[in-house]
Each structure stands twice: as structure tokens, then as C-alpha cells.
Coordinates of N, CA and C in Angstrom, one line a residue:
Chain L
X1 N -55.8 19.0 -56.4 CA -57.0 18.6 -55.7 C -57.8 19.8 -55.4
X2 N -59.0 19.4 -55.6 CA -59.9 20.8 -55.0 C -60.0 21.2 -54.0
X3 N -59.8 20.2 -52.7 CA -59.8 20.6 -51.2 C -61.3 20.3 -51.1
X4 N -61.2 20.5 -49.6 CA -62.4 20.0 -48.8 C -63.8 21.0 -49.4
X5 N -64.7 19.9 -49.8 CA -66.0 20.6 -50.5 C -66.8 20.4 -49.9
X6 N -67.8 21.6 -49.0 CA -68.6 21.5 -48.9 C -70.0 22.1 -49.0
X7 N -71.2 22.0 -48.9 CA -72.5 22.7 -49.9 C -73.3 22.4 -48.5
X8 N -74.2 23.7 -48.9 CA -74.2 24.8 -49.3 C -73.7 25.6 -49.1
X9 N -72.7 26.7 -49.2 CA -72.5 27.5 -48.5 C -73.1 28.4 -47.6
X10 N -74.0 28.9 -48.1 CA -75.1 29.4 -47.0 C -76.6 28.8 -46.8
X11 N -77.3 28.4 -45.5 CA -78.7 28.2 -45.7 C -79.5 28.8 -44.6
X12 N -80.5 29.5 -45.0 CA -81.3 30.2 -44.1 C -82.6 29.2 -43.9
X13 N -82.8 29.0 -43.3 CA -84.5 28.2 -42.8 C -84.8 28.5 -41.4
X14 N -86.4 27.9 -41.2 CA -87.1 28.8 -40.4 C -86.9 27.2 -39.2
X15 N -87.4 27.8 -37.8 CA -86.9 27.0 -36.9 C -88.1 25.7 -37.0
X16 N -87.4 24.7 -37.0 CA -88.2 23.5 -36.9 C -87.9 22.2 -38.2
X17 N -87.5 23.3 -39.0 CA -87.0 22.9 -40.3 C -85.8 21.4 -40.1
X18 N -85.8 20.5 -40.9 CA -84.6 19.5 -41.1 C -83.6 20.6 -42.2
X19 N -82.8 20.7 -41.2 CA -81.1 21.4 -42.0 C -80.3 20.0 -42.6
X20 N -79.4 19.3 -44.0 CA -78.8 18.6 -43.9 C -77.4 19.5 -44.8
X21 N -76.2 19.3 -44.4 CA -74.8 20.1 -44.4 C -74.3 19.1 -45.0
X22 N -73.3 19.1 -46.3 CA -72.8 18.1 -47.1 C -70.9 18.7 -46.8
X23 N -70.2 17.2 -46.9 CA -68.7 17.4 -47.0 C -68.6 16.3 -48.2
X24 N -67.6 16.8 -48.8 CA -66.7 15.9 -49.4 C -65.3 16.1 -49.0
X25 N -64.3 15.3 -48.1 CA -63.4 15.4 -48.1 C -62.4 15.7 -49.4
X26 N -60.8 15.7 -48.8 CA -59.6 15.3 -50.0 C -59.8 13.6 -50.2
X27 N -59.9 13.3 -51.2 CA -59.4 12.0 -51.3 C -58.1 11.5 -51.1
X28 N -58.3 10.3 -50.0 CA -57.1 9.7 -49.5 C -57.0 10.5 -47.8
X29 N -58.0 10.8 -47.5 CA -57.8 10.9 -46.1 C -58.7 10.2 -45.5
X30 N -58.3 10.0 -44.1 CA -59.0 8.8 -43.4 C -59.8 9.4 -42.7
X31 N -59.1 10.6 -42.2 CA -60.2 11.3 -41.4 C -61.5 12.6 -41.7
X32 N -61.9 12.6 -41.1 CA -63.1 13.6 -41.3 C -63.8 14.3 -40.3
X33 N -63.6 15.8 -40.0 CA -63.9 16.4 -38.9 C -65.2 17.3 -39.3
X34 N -66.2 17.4 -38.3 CA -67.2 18.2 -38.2 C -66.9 19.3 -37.1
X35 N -67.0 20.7 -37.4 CA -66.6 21.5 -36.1 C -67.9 22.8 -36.7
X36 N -67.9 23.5 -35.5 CA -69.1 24.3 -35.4 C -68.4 25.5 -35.0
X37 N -68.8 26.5 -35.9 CA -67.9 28.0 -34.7 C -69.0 29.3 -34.8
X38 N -68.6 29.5 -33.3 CA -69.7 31.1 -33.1 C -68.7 32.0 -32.5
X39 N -69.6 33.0 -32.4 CA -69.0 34.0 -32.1 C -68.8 33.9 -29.8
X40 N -69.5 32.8 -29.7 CA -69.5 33.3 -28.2 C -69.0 31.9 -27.9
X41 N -69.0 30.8 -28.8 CA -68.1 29.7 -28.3 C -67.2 29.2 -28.8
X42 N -66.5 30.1 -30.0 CA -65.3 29.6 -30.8 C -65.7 28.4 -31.7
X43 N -64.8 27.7 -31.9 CA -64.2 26.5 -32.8 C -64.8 25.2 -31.6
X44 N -65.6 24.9 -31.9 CA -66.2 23.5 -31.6 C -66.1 22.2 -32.1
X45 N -65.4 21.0 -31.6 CA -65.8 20.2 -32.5 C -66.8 19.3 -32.2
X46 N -67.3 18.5 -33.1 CA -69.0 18.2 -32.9 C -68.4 16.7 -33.0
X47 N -68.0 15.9 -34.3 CA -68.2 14.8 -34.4 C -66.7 14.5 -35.4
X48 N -65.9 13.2 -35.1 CA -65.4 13.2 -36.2 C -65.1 11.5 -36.5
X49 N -64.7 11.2 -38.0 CA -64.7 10.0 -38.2 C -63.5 9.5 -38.7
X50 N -62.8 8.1 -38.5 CA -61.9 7.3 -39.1 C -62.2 6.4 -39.8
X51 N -61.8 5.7 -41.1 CA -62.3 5.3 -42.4 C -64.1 4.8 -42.3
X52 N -64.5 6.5 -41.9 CA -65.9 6.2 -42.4 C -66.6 5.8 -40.8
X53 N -66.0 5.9 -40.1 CA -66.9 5.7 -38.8 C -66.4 6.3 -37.6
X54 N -67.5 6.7 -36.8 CA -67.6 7.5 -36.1 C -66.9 7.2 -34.7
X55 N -65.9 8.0 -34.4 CA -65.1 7.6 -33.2 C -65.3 8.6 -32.4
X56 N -65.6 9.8 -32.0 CA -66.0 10.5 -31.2 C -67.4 11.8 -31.3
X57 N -67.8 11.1 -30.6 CA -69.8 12.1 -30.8 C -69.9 12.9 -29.6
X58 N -69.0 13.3 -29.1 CA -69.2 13.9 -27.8 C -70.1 15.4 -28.0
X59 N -68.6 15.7 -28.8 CA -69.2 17.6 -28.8 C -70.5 17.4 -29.7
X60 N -71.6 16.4 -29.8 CA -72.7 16.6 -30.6 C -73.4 17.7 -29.6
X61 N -74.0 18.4 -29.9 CA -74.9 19.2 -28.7 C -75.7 18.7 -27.9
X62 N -77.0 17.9 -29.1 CA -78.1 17.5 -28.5 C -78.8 16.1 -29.9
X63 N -79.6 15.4 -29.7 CA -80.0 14.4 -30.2 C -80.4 15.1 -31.6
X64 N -80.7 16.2 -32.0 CA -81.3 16.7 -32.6 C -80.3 16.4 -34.1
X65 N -79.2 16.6 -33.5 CA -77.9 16.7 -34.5 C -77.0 15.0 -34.9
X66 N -77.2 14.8 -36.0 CA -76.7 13.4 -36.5 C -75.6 13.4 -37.8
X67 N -74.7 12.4 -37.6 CA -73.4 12.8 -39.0 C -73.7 11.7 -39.0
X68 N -73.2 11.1 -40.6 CA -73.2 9.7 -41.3 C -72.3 9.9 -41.9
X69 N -71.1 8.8 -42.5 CA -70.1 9.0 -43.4 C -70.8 7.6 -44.4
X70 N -71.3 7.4 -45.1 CA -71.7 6.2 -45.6 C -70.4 5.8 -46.7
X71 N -69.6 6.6 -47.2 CA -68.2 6.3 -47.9 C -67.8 7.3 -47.5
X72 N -65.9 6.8 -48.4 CA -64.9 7.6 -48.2 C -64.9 9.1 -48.5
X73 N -66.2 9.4 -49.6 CA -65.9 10.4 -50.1 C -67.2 11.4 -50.0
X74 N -67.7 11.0 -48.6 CA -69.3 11.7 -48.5 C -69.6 11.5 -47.0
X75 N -69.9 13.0 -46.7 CA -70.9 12.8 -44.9 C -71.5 14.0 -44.7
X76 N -72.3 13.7 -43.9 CA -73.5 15.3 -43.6 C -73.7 15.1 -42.4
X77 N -74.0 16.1 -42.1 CA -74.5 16.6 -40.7 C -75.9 17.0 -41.1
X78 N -76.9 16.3 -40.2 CA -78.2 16.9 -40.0 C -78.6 17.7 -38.8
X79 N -79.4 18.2 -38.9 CA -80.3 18.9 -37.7 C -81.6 18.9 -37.9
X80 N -82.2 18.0 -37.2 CA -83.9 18.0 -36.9 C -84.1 17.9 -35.5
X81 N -85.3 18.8 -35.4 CA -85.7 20.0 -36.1 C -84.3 20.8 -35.5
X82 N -84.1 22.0 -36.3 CA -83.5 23.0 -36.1 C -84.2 24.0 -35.5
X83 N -82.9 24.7 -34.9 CA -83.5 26.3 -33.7 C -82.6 26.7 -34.2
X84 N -83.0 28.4 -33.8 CA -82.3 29.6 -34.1 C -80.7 29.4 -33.2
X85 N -80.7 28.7 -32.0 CA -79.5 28.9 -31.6 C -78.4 28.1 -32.3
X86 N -79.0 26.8 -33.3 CA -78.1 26.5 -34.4 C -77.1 27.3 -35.3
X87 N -77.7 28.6 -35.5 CA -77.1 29.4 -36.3 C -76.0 29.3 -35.7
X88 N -74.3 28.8 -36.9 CA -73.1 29.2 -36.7 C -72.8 28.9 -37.7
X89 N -71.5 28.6 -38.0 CA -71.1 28.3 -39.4 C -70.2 26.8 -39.2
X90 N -70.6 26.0 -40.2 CA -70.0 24.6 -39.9 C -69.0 24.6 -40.7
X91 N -68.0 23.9 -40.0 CA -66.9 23.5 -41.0 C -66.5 21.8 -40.8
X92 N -66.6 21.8 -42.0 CA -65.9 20.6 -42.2 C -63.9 20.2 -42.7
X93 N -63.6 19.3 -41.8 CA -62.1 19.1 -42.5 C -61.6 17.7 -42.1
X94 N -60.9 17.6 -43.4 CA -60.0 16.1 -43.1 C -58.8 16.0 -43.1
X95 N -58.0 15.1 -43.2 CA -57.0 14.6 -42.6 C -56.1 13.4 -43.1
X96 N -55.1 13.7 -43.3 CA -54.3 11.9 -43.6 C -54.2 11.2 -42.5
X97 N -54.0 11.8 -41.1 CA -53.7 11.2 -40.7 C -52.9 11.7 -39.3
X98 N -51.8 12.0 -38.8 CA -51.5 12.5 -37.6 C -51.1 14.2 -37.7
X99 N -51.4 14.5 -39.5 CA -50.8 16.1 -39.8 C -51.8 16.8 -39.6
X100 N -51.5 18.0 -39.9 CA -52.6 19.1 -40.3 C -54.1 18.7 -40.9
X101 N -55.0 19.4 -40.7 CA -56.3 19.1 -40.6 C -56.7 20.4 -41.8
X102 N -57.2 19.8 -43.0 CA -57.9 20.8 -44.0 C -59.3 21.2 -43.7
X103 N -59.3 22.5 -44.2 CA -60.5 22.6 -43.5 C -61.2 23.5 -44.7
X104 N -62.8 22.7 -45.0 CA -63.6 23.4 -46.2 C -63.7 24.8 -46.0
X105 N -64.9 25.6 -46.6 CA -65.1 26.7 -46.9 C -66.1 27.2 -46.1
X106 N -67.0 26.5 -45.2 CA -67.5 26.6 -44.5 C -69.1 26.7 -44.7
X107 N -70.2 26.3 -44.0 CA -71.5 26.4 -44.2 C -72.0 27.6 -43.4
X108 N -72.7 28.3 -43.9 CA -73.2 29.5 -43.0 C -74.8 29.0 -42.5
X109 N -74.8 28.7 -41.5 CA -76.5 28.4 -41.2 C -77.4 29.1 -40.6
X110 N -78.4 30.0 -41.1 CA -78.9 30.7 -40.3 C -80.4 30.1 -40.0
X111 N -80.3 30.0 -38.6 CA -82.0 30.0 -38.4 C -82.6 30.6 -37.8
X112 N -84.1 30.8 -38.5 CA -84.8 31.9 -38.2 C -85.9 31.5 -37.2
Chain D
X1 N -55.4 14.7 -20.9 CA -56.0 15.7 -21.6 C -55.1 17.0 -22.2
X2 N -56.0 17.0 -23.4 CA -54.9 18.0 -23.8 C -55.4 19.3 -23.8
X3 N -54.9 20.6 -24.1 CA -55.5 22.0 -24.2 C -54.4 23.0 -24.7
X4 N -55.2 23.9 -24.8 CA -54.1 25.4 -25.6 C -54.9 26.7 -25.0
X5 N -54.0 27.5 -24.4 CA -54.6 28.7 -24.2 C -53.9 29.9 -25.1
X6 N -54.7 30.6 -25.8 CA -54.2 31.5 -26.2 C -54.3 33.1 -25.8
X7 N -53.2 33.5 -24.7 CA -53.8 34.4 -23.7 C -54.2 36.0 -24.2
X8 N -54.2 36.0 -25.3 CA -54.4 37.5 -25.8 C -55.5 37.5 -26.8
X9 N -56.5 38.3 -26.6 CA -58.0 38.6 -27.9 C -57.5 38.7 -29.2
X10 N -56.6 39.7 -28.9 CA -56.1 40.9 -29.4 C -55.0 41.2 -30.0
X11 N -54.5 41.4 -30.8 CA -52.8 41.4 -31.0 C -52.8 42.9 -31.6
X12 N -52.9 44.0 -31.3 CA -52.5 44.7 -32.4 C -50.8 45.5 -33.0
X13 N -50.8 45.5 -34.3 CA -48.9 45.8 -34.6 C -49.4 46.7 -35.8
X14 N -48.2 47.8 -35.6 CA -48.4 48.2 -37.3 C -47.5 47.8 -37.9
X15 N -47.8 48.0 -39.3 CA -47.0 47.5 -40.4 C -45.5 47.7 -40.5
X16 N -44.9 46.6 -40.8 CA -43.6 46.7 -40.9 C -43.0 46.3 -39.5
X17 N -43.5 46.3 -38.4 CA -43.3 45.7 -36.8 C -43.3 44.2 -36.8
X18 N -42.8 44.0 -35.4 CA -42.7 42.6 -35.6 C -43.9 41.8 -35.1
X19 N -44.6 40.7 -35.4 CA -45.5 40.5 -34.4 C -45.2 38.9 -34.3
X20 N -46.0 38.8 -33.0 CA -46.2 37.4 -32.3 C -47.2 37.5 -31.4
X21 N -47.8 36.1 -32.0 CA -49.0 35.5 -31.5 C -48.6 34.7 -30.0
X22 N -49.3 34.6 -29.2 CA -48.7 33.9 -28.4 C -49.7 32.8 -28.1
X23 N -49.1 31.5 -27.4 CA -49.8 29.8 -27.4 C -48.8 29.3 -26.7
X24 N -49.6 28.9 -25.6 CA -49.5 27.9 -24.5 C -50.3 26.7 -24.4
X25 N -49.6 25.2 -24.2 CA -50.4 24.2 -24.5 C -49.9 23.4 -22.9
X26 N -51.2 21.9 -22.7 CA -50.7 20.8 -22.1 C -51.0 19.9 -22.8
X27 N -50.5 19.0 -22.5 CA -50.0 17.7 -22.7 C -49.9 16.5 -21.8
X28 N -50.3 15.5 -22.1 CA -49.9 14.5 -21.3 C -48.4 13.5 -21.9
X29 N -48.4 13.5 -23.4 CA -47.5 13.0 -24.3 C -46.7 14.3 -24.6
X30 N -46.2 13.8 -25.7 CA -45.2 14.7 -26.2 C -46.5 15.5 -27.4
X31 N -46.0 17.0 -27.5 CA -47.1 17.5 -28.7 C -46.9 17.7 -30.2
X32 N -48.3 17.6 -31.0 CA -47.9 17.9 -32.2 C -48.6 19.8 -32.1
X33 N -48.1 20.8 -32.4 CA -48.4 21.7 -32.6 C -48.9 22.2 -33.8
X34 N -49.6 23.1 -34.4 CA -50.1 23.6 -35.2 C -50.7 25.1 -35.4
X35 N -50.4 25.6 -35.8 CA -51.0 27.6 -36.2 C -52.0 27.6 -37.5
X36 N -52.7 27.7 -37.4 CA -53.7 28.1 -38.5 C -54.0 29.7 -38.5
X37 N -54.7 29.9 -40.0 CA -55.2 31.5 -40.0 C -56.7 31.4 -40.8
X38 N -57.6 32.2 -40.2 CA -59.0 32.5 -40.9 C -59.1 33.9 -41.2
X39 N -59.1 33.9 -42.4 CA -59.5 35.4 -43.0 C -60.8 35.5 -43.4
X40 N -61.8 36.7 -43.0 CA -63.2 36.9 -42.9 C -63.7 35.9 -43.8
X41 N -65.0 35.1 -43.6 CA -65.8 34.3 -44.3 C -64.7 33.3 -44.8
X42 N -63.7 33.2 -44.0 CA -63.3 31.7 -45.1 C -63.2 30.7 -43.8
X43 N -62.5 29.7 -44.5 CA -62.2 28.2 -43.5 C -60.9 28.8 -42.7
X44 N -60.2 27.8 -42.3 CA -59.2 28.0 -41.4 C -57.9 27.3 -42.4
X45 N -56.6 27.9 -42.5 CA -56.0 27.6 -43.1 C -54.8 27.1 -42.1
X46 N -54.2 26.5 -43.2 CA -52.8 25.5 -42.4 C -51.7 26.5 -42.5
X47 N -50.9 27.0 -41.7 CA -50.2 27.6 -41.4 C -48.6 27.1 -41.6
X48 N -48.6 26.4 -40.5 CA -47.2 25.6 -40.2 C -47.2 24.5 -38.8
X49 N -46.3 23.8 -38.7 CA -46.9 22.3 -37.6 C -45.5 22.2 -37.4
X50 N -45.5 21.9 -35.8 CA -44.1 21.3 -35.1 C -44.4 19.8 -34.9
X51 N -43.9 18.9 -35.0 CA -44.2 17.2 -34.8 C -43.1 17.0 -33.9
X52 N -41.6 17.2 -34.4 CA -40.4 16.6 -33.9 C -38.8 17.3 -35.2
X53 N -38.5 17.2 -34.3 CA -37.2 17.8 -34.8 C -36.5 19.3 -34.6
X54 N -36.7 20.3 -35.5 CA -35.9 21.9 -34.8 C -37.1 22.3 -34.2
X55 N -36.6 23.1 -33.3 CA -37.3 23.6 -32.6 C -37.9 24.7 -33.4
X56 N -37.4 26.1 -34.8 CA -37.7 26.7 -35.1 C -38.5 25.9 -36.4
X57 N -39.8 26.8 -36.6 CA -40.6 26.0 -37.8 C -40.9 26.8 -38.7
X58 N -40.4 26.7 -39.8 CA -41.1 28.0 -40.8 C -42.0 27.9 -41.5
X59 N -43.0 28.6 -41.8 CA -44.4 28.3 -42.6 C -44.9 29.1 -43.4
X60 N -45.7 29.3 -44.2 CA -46.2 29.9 -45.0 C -46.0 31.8 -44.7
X61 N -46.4 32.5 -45.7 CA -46.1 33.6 -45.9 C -45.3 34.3 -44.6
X62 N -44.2 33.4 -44.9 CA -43.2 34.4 -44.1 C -43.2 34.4 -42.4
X63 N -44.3 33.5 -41.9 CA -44.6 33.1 -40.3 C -43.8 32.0 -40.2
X64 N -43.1 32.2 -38.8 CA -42.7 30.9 -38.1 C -42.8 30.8 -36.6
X65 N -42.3 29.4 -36.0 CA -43.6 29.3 -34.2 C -41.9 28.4 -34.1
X66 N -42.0 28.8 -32.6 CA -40.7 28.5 -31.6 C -40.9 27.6 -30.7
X67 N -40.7 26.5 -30.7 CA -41.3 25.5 -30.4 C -40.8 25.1 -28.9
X68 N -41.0 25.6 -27.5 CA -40.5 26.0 -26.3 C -40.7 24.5 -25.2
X69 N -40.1 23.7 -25.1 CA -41.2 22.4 -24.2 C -41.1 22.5 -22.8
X70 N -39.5 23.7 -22.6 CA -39.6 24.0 -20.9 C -40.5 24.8 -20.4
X71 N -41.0 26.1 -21.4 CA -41.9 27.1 -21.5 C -43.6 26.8 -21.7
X72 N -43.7 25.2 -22.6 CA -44.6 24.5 -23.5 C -45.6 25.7 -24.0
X73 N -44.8 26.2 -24.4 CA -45.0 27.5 -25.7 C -45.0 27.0 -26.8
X74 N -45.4 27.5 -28.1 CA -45.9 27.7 -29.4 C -46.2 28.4 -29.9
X75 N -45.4 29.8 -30.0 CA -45.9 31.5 -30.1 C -45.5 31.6 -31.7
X76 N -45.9 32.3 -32.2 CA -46.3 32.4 -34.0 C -45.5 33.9 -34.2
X77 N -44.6 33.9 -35.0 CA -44.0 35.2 -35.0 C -43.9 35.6 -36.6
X78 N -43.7 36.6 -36.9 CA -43.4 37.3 -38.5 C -42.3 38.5 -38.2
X79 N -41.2 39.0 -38.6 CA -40.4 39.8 -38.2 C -41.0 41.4 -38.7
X80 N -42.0 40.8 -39.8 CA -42.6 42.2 -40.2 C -43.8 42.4 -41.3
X81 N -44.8 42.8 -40.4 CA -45.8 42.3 -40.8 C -47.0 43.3 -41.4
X82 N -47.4 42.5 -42.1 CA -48.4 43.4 -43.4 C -49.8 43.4 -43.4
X83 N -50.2 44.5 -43.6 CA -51.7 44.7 -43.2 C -52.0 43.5 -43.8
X84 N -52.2 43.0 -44.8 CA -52.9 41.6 -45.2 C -52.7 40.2 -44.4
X85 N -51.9 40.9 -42.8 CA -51.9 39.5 -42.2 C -52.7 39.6 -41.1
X86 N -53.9 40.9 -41.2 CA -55.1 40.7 -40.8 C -55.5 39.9 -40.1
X87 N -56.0 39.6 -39.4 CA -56.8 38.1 -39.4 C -57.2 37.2 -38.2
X88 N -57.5 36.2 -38.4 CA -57.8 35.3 -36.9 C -56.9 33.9 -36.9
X89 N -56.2 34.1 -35.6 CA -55.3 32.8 -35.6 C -55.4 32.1 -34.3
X90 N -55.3 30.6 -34.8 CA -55.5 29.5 -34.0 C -54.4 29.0 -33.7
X91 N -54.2 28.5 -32.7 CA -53.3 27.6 -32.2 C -53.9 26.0 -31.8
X92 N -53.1 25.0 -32.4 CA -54.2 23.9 -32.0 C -52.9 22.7 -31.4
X93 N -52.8 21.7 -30.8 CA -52.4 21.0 -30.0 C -53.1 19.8 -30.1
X94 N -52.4 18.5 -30.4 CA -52.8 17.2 -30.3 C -51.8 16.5 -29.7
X95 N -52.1 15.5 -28.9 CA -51.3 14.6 -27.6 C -50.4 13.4 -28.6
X96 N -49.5 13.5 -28.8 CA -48.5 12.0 -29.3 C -49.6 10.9 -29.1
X97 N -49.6 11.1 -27.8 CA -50.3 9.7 -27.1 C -51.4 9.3 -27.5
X98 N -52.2 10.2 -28.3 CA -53.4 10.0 -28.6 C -53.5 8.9 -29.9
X99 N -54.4 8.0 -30.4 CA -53.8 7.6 -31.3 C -54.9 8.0 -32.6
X100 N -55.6 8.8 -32.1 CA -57.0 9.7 -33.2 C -56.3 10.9 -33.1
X101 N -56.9 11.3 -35.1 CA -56.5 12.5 -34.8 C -56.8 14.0 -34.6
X102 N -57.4 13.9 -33.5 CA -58.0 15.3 -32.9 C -57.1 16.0 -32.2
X103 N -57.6 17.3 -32.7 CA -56.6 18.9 -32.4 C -57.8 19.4 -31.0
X104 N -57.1 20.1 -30.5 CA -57.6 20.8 -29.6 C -57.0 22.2 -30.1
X105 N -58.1 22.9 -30.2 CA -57.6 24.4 -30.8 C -58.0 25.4 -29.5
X106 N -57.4 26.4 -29.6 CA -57.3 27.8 -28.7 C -58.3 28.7 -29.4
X107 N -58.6 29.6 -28.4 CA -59.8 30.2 -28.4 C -59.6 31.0 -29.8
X108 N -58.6 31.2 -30.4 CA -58.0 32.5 -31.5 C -57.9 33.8 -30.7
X109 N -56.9 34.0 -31.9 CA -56.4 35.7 -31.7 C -56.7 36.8 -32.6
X110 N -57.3 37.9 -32.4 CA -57.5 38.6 -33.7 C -55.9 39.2 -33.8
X111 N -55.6 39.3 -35.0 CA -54.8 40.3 -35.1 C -55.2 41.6 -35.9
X112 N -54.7 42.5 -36.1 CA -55.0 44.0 -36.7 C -53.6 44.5 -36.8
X113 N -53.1 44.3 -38.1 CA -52.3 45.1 -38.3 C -52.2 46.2 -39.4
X114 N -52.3 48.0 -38.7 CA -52.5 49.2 -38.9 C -51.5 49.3 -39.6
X115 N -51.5 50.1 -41.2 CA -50.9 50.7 -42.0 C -49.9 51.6 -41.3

């Protein structure tokens, strides 16, 4: 298996801009985690889903920020508009289930 | 509610020493524990996981975590350790009771281990 794939790995845009962050999970997991990490707030998690829908939106920041899983094998995280204090790096990771949590390669977002 | 503290920034060991990470968790249930490692620009990697059964857990390159429930410890140890174990490590913690599967992870630890 390839493991958790996600694109782009890096995007730079200017503030105001719609950012959208792509995951493909491992196939055959139910779960799907979105987490955010910086340097002044660690490992965040933002949003995560069970077959394809969303069970907890807490750590979303602000309205600005929206996940979709429309199938098993696809979900994004948006940001409209985006601000510079977005810059972090997203990771995405899934899950079978009560084990360990795989975690992609990460998106680097910078905004300017 | 659940949580992990990981009370040290900082770990530093030289090579060939022994090191340990240290992780303290709560719980309201019984826990599933977890150690992960991130090495610069990458994701976070699966380390090794306590669910149920020995208390000692062995995991990948040579790391293993002591699974303490009087202590509710979860400290990450290597008997001898190599600069390429570098890096940033998490400790994460999920509640039995919970029945989703979200980790609560610890702040990380850098480690630095000097030639």
C-alpha cells in the first residue's frame, strides 16, 4: 500500500485566497483524521471522520475552514479566505479502527 | 476526558547511552497508548502501542514503552541510542471508553542525540 496520500505538498498563496488540501486515505480504513501543527501549538486536531462522515468539528478554528469526505477514498480541507496565521502544516491520517493512526506526508501551507 | 503530558522539551543523550522519553497520561477508562516519531519535514510515524496485555511493548528500531497503570506512565526507552534517533516524539492516549477513534497526543519531545 502507498500510505496516506496527500497533495500538495507544499502551497504558498497570498491572504484571502481559497486554499483546498487533498487526502487519500489507506484503503479499508474507516477513519480519517485532519490535524494542524505549528510550532507555538503543536499537533492540533481539526476535524475527523467515520465511514465518510464527520463526527467531530470541534478543533475547526473558525467558519473559514470546511472538510468533506464525499467517499471512502477522498477528503479536503478548505480555507476561505485564508490568512497568514493559517500557515502550518496539515496532516492528514487514517485508521482501521481502535489502532494506530497513519499519518500522510504532510501539506506545508504558507500564507502570505 | 482524556490527556498526556509529556514533561520534558528536551531529551538530550549521547550516543551509545541509554535514553527515555518520558509520558504521563489520564484516563477515565482503561488506556490505549501509543509513541510516535517525526523526523524533520516528515509525517508522524507509528512507533509501537500498548492496548492490553504485557506490560513491556517492543517496537520498531529497537524502542520499547513500560506500560506503568499505578504510575499511569508510558515512558519510551532505547538501551542505546543513535544519533539517527534524532527527532520528535509523541506520546498519544485514547480512552477504552471512547468508542471513536481519537488519540490525544502530548506536546512532543525533541530528542538530540550527540555523537
Amino acid at each position: 500500500d502507498a500510505g496516506v496520500i496527500q497533495s500538495p505538498r507544499h502551497e504558498v498563496t497570498e491572504m484571502g485566497q481559497e486554499v483546498t488540501l487533498r487526502c487519500k486515505p489507506i484503503s479499508g480504513h474507516d477513519y480519517l483524521f485532519w490535524y494542524r501543527q505549528t510550532m507555538m501549538r503543536g499537533l492540533e486536531l481539526l476535524i475527523y471522520f467515520n465511514n465518510n462522515v464527520p463526527i467531530d468539528d470541534s478543533g475547526m478554528p473558525e467558519d473559514r475552514f470546511s472538510a468533506k469526505m464525499p467517499n471512502a477514498s477522498f477528503s479536503t480541507l478548505k480555507i476561505q479566505p485564508s490568512e497568514p496565521r493559517d500557515s502550518a502544516v496539515y496532516f492528514c491520517a487514517s485508521s482501521p479502527g481502535v489502532g494506530e493512526q497513519f499519518f500522510g506526508p504532510g501539506t506545508r501551507l504558507t500564507v502570505l | 476526558a482524556q490527556s498526556v503530558a509529556q514533561p520534558e522539551d528536551q531529551v538530550n543523550v549521547a550516543e551509545g547511552n541509554p535514553l527515555t522519553v518520558k509520558c504521563t497520561y489520564s484516563v477515565s477508562g482503561n488506556p490505549y497508548l501509543f509513541w510516535y516519531v517525526q523526523y524533520p519535514n516528515r509525517g508522524l510515524q507509528f512507533l509501537l502501542k500498548y492496548i492490553t496485555g504485557d506490560n513491556l511493548v517492543k517496537g520498531s528500531y529497537g524502542f520499547e514503552a513500560e506500560f506503568n497503570k499505578s504510575q499511569t506512565s508510558f515512558h519510551l526507552k532505547k538501551p542505546s541510542a543513535l544519533v539517527s534517533d534524532s527527532a520528535l516524539y509523541f506520546c498519544a492516549v485514547r480512552d477504552s471508553s471512547d468508542s471513536w477513534g481519537k488519540l490525544q497526543f502530548g506536546a512532543g519531545t525533541q530528542v538530540v542525540v550527540t555523537p
